[in-house]
XYZ file of C-alpha atoms in Angstrom:
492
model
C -24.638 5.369 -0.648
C -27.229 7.845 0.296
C -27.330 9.468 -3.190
C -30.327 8.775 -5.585
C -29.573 6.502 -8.691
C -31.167 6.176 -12.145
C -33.166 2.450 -13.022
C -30.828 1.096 -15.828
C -28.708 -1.792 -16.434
C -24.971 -1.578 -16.686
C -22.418 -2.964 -19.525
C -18.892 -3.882 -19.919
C -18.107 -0.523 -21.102
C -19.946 1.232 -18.030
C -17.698 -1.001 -16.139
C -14.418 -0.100 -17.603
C -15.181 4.001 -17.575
C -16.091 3.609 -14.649
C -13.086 1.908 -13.030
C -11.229 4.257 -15.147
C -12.634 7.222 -12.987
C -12.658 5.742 -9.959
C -8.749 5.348 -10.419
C -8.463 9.006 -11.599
C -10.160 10.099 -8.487
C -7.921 8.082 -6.329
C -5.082 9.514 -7.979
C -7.013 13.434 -7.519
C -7.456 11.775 -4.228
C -3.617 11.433 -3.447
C -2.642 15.148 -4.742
C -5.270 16.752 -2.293
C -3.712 14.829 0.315
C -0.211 16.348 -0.298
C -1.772 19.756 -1.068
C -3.181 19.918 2.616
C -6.454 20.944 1.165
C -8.771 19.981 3.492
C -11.153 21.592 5.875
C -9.554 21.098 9.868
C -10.064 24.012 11.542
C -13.094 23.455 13.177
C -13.508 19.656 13.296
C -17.324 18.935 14.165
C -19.513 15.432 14.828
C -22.187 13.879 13.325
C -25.142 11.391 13.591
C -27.287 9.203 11.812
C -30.274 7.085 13.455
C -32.141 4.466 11.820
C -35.423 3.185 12.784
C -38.028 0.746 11.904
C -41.708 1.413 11.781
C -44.389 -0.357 13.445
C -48.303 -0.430 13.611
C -50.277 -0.020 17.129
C -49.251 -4.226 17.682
C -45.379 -3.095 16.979
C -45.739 -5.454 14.052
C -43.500 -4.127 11.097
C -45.335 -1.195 8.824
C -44.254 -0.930 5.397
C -45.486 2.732 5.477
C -41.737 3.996 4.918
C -43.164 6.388 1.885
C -45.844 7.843 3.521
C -44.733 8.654 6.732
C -42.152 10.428 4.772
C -44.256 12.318 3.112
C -45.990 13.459 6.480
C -42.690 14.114 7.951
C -41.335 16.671 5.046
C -38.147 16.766 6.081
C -34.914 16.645 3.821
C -33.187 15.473 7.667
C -35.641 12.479 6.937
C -34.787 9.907 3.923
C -35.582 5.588 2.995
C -33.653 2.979 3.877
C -33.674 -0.701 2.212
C -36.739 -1.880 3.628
C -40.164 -0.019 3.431
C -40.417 -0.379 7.195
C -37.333 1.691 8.090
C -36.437 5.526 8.202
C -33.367 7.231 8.854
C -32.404 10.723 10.147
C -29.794 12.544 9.371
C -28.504 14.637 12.240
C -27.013 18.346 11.468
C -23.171 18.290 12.308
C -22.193 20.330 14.964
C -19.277 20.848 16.772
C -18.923 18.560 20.022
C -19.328 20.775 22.297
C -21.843 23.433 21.266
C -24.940 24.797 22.556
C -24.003 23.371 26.585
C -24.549 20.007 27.769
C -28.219 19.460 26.901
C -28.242 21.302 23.787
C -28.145 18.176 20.962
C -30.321 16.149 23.255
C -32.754 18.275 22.893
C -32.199 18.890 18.909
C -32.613 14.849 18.512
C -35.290 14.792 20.785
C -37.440 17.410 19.280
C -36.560 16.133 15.721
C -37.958 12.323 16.479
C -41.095 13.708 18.536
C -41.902 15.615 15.862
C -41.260 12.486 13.115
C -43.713 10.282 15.667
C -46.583 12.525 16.157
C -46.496 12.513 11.857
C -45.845 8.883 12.453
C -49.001 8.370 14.728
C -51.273 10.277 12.552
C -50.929 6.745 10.076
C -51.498 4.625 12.349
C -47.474 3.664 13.137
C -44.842 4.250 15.540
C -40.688 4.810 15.486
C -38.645 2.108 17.339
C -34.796 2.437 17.745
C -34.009 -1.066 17.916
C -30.933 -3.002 16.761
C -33.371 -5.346 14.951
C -37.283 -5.534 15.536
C -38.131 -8.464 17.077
C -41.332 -8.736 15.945
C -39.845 -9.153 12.477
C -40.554 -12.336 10.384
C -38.508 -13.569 7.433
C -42.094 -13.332 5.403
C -41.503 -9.637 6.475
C -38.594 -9.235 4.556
C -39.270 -10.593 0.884
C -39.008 -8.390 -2.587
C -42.191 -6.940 -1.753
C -40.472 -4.986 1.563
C -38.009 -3.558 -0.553
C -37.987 0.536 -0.349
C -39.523 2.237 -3.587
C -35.866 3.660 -4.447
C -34.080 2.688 -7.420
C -31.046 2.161 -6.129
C -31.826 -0.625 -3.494
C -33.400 -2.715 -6.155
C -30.006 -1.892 -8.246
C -28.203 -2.798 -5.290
C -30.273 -6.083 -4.814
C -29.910 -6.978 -8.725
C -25.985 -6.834 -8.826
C -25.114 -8.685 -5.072
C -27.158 -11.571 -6.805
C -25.931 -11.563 -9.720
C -22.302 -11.465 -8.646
C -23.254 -14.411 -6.369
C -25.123 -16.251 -8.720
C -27.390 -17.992 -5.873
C -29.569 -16.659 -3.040
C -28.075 -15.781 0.331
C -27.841 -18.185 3.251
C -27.803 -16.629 6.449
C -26.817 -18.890 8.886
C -26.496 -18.187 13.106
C -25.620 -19.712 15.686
C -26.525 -18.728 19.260
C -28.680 -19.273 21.731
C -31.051 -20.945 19.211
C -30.265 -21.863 15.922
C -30.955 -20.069 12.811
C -30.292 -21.282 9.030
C -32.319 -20.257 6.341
C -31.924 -18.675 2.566
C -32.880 -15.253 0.947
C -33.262 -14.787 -2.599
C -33.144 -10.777 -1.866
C -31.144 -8.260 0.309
C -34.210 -7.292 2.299
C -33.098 -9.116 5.708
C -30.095 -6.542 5.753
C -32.769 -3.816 6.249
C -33.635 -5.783 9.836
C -29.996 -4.102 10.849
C -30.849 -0.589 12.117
C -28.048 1.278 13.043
C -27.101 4.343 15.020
C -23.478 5.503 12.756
C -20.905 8.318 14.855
C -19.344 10.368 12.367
C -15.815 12.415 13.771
C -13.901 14.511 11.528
C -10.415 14.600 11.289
C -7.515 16.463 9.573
C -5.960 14.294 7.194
C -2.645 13.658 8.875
C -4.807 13.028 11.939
C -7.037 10.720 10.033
C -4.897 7.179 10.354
C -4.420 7.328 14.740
C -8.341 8.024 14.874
C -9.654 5.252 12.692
C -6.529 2.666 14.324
C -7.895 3.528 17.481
C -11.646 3.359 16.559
C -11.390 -0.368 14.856
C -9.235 -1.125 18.211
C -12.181 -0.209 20.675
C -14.789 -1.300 18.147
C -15.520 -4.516 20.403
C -15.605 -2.667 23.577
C -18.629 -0.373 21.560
C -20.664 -3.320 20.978
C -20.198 -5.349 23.967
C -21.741 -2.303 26.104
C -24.476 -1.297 23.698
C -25.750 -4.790 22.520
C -29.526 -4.267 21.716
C -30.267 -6.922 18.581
C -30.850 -10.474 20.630
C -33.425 -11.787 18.201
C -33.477 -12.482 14.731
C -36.794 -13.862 12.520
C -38.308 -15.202 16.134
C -35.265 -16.715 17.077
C -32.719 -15.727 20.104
C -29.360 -15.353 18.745
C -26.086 -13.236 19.240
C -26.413 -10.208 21.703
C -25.552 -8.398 19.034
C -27.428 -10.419 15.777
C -26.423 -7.117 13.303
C -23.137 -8.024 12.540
C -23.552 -11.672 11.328
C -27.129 -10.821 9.576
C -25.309 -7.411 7.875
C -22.226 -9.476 6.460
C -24.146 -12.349 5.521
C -27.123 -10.527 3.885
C -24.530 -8.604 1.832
C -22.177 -11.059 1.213
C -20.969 -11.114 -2.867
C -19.521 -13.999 -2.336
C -20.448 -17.637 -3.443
C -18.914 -20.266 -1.074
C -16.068 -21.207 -3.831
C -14.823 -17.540 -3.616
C -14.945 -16.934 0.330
C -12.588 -20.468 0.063
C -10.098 -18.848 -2.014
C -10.064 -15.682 0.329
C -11.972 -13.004 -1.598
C -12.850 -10.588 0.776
C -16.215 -9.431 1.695
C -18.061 -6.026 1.293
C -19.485 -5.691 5.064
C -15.429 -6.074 6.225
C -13.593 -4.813 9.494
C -10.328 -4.868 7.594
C -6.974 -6.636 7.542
C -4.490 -4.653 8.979
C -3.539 -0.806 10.754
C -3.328 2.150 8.365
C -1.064 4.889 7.862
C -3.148 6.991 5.574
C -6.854 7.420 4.571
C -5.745 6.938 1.077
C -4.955 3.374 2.060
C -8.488 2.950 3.241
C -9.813 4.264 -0.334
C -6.986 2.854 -2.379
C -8.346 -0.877 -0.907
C -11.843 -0.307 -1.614
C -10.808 0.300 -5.330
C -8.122 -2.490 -5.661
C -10.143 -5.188 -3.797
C -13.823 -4.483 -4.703
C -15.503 -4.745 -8.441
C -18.242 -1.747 -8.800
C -21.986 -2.617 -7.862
C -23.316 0.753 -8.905
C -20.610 1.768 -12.161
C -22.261 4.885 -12.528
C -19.948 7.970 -13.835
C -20.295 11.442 -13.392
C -19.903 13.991 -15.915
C -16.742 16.086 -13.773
C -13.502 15.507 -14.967
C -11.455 15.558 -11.245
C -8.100 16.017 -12.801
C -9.759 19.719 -14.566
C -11.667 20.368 -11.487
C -8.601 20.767 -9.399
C -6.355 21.885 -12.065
C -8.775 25.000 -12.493
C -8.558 25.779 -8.345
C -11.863 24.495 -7.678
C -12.954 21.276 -5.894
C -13.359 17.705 -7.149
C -16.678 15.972 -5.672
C -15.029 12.220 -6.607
C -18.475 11.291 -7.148
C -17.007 7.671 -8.786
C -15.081 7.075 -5.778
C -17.270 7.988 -3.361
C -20.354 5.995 -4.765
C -17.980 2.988 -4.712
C -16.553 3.584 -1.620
C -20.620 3.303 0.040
C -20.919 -0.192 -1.433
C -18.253 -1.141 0.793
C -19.207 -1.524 4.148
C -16.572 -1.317 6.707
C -17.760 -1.114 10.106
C -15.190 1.821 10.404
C -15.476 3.784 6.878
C -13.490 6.446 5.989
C -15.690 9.537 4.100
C -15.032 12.138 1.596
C -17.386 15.095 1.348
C -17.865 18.420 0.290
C -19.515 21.210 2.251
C -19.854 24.778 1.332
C -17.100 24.421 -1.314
C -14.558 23.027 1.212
C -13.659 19.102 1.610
C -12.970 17.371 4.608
C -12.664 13.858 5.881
C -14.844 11.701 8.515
C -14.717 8.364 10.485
C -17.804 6.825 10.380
C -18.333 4.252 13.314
C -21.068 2.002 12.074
C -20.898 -0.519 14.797
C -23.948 0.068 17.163
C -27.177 -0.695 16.982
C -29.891 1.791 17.426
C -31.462 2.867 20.869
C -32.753 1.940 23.156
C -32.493 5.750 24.138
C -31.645 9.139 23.166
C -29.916 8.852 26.433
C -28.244 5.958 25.724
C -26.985 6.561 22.227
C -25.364 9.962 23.436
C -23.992 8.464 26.197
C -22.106 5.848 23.387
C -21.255 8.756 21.462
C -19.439 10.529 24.521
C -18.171 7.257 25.330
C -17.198 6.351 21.747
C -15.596 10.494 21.187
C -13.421 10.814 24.344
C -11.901 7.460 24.366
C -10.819 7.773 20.536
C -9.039 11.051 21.058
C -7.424 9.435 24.622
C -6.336 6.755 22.449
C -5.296 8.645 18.920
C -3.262 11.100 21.112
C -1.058 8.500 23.156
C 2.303 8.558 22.873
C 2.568 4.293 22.650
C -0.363 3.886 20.693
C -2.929 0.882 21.552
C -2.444 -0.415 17.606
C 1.200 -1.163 18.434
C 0.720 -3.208 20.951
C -2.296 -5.105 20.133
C -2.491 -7.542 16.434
C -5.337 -6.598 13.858
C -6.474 -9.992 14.740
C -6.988 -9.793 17.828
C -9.067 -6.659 17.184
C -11.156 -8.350 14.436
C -11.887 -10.863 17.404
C -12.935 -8.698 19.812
C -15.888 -7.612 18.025
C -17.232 -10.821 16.624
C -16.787 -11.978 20.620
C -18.481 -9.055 21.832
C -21.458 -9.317 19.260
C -21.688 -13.147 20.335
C -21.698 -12.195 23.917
C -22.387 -8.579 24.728
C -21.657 -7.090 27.956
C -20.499 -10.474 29.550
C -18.244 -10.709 26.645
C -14.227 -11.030 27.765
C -12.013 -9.270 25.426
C -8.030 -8.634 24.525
C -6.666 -5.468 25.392
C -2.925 -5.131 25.701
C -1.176 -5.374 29.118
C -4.640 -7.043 30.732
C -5.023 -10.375 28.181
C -8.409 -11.998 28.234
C -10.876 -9.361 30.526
C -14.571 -8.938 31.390
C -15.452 -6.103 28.848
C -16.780 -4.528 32.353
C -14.285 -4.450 34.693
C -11.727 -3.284 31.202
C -14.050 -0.533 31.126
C -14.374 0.457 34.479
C -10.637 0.056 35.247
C -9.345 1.105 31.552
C -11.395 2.505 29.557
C -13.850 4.876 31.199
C -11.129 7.121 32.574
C -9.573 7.704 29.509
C -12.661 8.945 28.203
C -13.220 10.961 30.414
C -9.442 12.199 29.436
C -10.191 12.771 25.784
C -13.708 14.405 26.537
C -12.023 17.102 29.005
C -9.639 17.713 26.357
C -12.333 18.584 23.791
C -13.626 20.916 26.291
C -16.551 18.962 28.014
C -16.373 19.758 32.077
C -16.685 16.988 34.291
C -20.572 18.431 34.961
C -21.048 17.394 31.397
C -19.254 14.411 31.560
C -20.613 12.857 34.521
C -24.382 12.234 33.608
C -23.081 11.051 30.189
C -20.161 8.777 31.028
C -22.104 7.921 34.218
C -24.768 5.665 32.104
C -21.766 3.984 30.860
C -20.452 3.016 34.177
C -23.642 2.012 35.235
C -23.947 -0.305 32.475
C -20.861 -2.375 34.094
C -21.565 -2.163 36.969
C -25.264 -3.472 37.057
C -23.977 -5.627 33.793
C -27.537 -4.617 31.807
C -28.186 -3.185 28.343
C -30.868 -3.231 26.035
C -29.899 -6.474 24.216
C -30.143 -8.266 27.829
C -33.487 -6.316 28.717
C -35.027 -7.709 25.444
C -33.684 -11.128 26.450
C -34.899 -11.232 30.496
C -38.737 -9.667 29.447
C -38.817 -11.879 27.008
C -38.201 -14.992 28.903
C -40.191 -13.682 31.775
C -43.966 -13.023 28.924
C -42.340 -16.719 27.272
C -41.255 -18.830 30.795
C -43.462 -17.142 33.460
C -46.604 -15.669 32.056
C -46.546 -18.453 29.093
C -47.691 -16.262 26.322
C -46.286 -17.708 23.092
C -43.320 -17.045 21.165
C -44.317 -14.633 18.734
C -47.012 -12.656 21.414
C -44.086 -12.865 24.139
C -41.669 -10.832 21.055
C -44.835 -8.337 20.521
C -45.696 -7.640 23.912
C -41.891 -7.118 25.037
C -41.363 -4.710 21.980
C -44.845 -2.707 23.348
C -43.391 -2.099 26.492
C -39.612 -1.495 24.552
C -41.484 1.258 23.027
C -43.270 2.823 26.650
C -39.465 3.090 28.090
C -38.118 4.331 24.593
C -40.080 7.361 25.388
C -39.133 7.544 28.877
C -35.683 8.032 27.658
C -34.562 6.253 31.267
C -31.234 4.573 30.268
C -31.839 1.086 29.599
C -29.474 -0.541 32.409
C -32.666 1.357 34.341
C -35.455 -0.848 32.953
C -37.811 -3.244 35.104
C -38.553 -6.794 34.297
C -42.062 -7.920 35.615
């Protein structure tokens, strides 16, 4: 969905074309895929960040445009709201440059985007969701400047046909209604993206959905919500809900929703794809002028720009990806389950985490999907969001397990498995893993950091609510910069 759209509105007959090519690239799809076409040789990694942007109180700064323009970066592009950003990190392959080397790249690139930052007057956060956020903070008016958000916003309402009512239940209680998307911009999300050869693609994204839970439960960093103490994880309820298509008659008759973990296992990619098209009427049905069929007929290479544009409207927390580069197509997971930050150091370490225990796990010989029910991994992560890190999940041949002693006995070693087969040495491995493990074993993350300094400027020092949220998120921001994993973080 990152491509720029055109302000119109759509008819019948821009709905029926495009259908129409969205089923001729699924079919263009389907011969590439028996053709073997695709780029494999050198599989590489990717990573997107989002953050929000604050002023010098860490109060939300709709200043998305102009810090943009201060930055001058094409790495650097909008997201929904006009206090969010979102980087774009090169691909590379997983192991190049030595251990330190894309540290240092993501480093260098966010520095460089807060010093432009700073000269406004605001600051980057990576945050699951800022908890100095209001709902006032998220009406029509926060909206990004881009066309295709306020597309986006006009057709989820009008295929609802009433506002949104986002509804949680945690530690407090929330329940309240939208009458925009805006809220979903309060999800800021750090998204893994692995390519795979096609016939690889179906064991990676089985295994990925299967330790999606595990993911979350670790690197829970979104405990508040409009004020309000929540899930661990708040994201994933907030991101469905905000949205959800759906009126209430049609999610009691089963429809599914767009922000979906899935139903079952795959076999293919193209079942992934083929899904999306059967189960999901277009929000954007805007054609391109390629024919696909002609593109590949004359030897050259399809974009399936219909497709594709459909296939970002529905958001699976696993998506499958179709791209071009240099002339040459390829496919990618992309893991959009964690939250942002708290750390550099903390997101790598979930993407060495997240990397080596998806190839342990793709290349077994009794896969983990056999042996474990799509439910039951569709569970895991709502329980994980709920909970976090003292979440107990299902893993096959344990039952019901602290998500820390699963990864400690489990999990961790089999990373460290699919890492050394990528070629990362254990000196690499340790430091990286090693937050992970320390994570367990002191049973602390960044959603629980947020929670204990909050209740300690709330309980202790008696500052209210809302100043308790600000001043927590100030001193979120000092140990941002520290980079110190956030298991590592004082409360006083």
């Amino acid at each position: 969905m990152g491509r720029d759209v055109p302000a119109r509105e759509f008819t019948r007959d821009d709905r029926r074309r495009f259908r129409d090519k969205t089923h001729a690239c699924l079919d263009v799809l389907a011969r590439m895929l028996r053709e073997s076409r695709f780029d494999a040789e050198r599989p590489q990694v990717g990573l997107e960040i989002e953050l929000n942007l604050v002023d010098g109180r860490a109060e939300p700064a709709m200043r998305s445009a102009d810090v943009l323009e201060a930055i001058a970066d094409p790495a650097w592009s909008s997201e929904l709201g006009r206090f969010n950003l979102e980087i774009n990190i090169p691909p590379r392959r997983l192991t190049e440059g030595g251990p330190d080397s894309w540290e240092d790249e993501i480093r260098a690139a966010l520095d460089h985007a807060e010093e432009k930052a700073a000269a406004l007057g605001t600051h980057l956060v990576m945050i699951g969701i800022l908890p100095t956020l209001e709902q006032k903070d998220v009406g029509a008016a926060a909206l990004s400047e881009n066309p295709r958000y306020h597309l986006l916003d006009e057709q989820i309402f009008a295929a609802r046909g009433e506002d949104l009512l986002i509804a949680v239940d945690g530690v407090e209680r929330l329940r309240t209604y939208a009458d925009t998307i805006t809220p979903e911009a309060a999800c800021t999300s750090t998204q893994f993206h692995l390519q795979v050869a096609p016939e690889e693609f179906a064991a990676h994204w089985n295994a990925a959905q299967a330790v999606a839970g595990v993911q979350v439960a670790l690197a829970a960093n979104s405990p508040f919500l409009f004020g309000r103490e929540l899930w661990r994880e708040t994201r994933l309820p907030l991101f469905e809900q905000a949205t959800d298509t759906r009126p209430h008659e049609f999610k009691e008759q089963g429809v599914r929703p767009r922000v979906w973990f899935g139903e079952r296992w795959i076999t293919s990619v193209f079942d992934l794809f083929e899904e999306n098209t059967r189960y999901f009427p277009a929000l954007l049905p805007l054609c391109d002028d390629e024919d696909p069929r002609r593109t590949l007929d004359d030897g050259r290479i399809p974009a399936l720009a219909e497709l594709t544009l459909h296939n970002g409207t529905v958001y699976r927390w696993n998506r499958p990806v179709y791209a071009v580069a240099d002339g040459v197509p390829h496919l990618r997971v992309e893991n959009r389950v964690l939250p942002a930050g708290p750390t550099v150091a903390d997101v790598l370490s979930n993407g060495a985490f997240y990397y080596g225990l998806v190839h342990a796990l793709a290349e077994e010989d009794r896969p983990v999907w056999s042996r474990m029910s799509f439910a039951a991994a569709a569970d895991n992560l709502h329980v994980a969001a709920r909970h976090g890190i003292d979440a107990e999940l299902y893993w096959p041949g344990t039952g019901e397990v602290p998500v820390t002693e699963l990864v400690l006995r489990r999990l961790l070693p089999l990373a460290h498995r699919g890492l050394e087969q990528l070629g990362m040495d254990t000196a690499w491995r340790e430091p990286l893993l090693g937050i992970i493990e320390q994570r367990c074993v002191t049973g602390r993350n960044g959603a629980v950091w947020q929670a204990e300094m909050f209740h300690h400027l709330h309980d202790v020092v008696h500052a209210d609510r809302h100043e308790a949220l600000r001043r927590m998120t100030r001193q979120y921001i000092d140990f941002m910069h520290l980079n110190a994993p956030a298991h590592t973080w004082p409360v006083d």
